[in-house]
PDB file of C-alpha atoms in Angstrom:
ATOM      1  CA  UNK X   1     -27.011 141.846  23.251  1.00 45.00           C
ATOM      2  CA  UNK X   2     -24.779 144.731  24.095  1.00 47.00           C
ATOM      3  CA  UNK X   3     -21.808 144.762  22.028  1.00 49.00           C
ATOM      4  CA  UNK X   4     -19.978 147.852  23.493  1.00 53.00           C
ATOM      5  CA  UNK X   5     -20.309 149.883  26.319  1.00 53.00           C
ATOM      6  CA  UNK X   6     -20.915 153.504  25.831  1.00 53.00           C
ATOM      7  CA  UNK X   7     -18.234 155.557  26.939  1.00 46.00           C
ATOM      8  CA  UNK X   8     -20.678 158.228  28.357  1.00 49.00           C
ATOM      9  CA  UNK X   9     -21.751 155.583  30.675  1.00 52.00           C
ATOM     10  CA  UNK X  10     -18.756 154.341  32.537  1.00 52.00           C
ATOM     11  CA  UNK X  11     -19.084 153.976  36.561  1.00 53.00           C
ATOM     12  CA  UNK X  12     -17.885 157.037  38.023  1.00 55.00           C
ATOM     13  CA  UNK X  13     -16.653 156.592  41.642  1.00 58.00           C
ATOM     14  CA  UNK X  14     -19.363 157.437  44.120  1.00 62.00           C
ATOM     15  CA  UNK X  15     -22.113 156.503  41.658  1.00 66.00           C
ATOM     16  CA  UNK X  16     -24.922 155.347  42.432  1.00 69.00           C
ATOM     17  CA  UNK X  17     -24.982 152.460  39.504  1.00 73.00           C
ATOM     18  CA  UNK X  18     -22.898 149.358  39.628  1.00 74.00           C
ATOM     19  CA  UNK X  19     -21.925 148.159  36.221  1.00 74.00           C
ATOM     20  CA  UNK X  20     -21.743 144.013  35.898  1.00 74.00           C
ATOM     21  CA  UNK X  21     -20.510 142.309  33.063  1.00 75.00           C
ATOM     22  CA  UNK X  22     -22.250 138.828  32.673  1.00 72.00           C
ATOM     23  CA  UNK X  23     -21.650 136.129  29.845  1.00 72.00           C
ATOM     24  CA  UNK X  24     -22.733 138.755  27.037  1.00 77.00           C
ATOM     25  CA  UNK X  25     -24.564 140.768  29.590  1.00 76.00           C
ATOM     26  CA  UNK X  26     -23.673 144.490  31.252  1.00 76.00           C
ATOM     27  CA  UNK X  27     -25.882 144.631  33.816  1.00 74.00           C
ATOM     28  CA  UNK X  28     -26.778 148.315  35.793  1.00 74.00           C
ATOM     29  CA  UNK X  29     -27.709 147.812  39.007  1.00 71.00           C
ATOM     30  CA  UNK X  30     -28.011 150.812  41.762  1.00 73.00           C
ATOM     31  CA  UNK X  31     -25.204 150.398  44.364  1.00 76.00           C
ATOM     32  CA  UNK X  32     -27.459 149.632  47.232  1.00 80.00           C
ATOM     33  CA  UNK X  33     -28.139 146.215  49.507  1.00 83.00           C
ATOM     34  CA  UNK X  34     -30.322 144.512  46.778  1.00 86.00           C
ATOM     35  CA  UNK X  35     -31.064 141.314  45.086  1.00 92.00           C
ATOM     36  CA  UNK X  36     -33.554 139.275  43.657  1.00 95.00           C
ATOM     37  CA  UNK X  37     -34.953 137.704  47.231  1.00 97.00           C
ATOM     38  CA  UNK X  38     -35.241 141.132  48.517  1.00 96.00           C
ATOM     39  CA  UNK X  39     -37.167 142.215  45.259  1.00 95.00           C
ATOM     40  CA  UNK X  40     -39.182 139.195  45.629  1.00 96.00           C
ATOM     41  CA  UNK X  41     -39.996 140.521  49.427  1.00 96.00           C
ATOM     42  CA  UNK X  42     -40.606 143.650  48.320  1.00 94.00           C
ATOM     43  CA  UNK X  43     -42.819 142.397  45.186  1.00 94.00           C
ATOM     44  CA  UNK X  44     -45.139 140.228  47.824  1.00 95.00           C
ATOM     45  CA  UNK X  45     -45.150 142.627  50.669  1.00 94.00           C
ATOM     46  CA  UNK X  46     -46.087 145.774  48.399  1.00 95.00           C
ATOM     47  CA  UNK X  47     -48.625 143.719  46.073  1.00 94.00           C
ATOM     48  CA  UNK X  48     -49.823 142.748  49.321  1.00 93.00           C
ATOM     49  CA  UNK X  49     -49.711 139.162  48.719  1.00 92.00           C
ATOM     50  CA  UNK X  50     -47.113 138.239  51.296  1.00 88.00           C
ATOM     51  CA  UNK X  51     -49.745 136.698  54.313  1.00 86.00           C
ATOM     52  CA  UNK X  52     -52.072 135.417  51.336  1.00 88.00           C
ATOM     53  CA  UNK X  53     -52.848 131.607  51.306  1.00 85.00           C
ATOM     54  CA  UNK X  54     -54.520 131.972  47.973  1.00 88.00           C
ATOM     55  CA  UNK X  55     -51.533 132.612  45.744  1.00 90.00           C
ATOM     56  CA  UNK X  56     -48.507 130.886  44.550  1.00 92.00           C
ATOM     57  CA  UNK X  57     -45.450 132.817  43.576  1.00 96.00           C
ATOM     58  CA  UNK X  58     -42.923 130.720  41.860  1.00 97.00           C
ATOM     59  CA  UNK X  59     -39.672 131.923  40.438  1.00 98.00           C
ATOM     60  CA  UNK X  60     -38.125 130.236  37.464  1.00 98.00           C
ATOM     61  CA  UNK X  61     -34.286 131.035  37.127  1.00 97.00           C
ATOM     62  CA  UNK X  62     -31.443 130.060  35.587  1.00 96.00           C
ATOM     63  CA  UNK X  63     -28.267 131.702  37.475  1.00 92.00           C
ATOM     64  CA  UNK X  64     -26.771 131.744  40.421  1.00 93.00           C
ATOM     65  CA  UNK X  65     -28.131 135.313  41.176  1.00 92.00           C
ATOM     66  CA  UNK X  66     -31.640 133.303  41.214  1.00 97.00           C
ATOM     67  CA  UNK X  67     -30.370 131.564  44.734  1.00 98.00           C
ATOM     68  CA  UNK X  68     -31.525 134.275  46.627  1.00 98.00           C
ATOM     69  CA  UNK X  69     -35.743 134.712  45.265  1.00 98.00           C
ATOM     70  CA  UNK X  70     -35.591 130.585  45.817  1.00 98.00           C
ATOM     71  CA  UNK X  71     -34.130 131.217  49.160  1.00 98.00           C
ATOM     72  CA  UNK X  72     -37.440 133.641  50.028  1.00 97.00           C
ATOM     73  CA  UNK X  73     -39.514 131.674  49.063  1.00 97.00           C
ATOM     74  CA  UNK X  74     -37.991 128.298  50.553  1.00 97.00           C
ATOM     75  CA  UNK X  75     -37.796 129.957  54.375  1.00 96.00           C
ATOM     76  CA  UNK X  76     -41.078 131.564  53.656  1.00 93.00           C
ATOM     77  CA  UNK X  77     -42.919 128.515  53.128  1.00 92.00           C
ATOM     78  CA  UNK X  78     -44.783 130.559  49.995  1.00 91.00           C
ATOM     79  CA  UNK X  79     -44.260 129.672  46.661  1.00 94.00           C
ATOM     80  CA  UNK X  80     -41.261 128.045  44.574  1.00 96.00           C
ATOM     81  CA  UNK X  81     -38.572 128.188  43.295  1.00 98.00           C
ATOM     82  CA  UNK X  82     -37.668 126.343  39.667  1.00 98.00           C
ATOM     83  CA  UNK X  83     -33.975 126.293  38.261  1.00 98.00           C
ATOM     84  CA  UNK X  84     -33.414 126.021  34.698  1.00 98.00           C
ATOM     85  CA  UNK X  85     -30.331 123.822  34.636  1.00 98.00           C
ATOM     86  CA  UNK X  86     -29.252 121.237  32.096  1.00 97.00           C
ATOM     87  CA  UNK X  87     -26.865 119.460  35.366  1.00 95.00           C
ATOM     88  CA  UNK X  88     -28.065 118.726  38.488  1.00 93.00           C
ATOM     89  CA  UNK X  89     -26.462 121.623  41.111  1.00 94.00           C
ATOM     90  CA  UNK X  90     -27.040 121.951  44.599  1.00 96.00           C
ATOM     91  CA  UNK X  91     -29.740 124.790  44.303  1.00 98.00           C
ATOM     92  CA  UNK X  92     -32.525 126.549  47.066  1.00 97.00           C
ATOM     93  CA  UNK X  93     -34.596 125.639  44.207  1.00 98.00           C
ATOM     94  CA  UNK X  94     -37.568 122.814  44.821  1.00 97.00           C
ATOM     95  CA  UNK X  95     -37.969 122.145  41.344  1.00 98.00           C
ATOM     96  CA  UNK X  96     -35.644 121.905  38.194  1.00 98.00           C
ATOM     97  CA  UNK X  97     -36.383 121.986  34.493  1.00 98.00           C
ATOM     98  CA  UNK X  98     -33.872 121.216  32.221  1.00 98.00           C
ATOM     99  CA  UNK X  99     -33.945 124.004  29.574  1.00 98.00           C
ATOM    100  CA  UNK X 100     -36.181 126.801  28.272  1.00 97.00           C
ATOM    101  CA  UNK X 101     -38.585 124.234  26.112  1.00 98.00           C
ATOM    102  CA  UNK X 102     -39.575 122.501  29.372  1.00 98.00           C
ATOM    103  CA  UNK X 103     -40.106 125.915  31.070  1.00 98.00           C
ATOM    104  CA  UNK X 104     -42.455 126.402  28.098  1.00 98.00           C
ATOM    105  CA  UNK X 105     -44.345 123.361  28.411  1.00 98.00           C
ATOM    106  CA  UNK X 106     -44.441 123.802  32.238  1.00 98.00           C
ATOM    107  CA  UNK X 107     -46.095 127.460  31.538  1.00 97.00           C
ATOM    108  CA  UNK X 108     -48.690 126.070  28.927  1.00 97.00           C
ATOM    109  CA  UNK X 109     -49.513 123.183  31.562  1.00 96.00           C
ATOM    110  CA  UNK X 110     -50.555 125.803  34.029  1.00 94.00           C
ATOM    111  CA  UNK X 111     -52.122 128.057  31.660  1.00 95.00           C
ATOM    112  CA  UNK X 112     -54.643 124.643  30.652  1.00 95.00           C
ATOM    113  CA  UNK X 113     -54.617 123.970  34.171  1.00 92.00           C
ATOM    114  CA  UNK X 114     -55.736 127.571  35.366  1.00 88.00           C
ATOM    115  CA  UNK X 115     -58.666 127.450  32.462  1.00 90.00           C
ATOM    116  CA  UNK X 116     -59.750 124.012  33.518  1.00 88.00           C
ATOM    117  CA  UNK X 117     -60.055 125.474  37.056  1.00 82.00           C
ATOM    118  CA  UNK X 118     -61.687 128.581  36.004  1.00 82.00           C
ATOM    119  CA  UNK X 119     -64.487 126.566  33.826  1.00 82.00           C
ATOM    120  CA  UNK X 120     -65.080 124.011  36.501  1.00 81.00           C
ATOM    121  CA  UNK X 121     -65.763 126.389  39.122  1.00 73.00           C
ATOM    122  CA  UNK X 122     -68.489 128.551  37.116  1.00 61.00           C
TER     123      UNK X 122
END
């Protein structure tokens, strides 16, 4: 948790960083079109994984700055998107969990289900 910011690291005008303060959060981010969709393009597209029917991406968030990965991956038709939300919120999500411990049980369930797969196909 960052507790102050350091004063040699203030945004200077015409930087190239962008500094965000979120909930207990300062987060750097370059000052260029970006966000999470267009890093989950990028991720797919450079991993080469972006025309590949034998992979699922799926993107488990929590914030609205998630929107935008479950957005990709809704208009894409590949992969989706889980949000991590206690309420129900209008969300590009397909899924929802409702807090971290079901996002851990979720994980586990694929992890049993990926090793069940793996043993039954040998």
């Amino acid at each position: 948790m960052v507790t102050e910011t350091n004063p040699h690291f203030i945004e200077p005008s015409g930087s190239v960083y962008r500094l965000r303060h979120k909930r207990e959060v300062l987060e750097v981010r370059p000052v260029i079109e970006w966000n999470k969709g267009k890093a989950v393009e990028f991720l797919l597209e450079s991993l080469g994984l972006s025309k590949n029917d034998d992979f699922l991406p799926i993107f488990i968030g929590d914030d609205k700055t998630d929107e935008d990965a479950f957005k990709v991956l809704r208009e894409k038709k590949q992969g989706f998107g889980i949000l991590v939300s206690s309420v129900p919120k209008e969300s590009n999500a397909f899924y929802s969990l409702r807090d971290p411990s079901e996002v851990k049980k979720f994980l586990k369930t694929l992890v049993k289900w990926r090793k069940m797969e793996d043993s039954t196909s040998h």
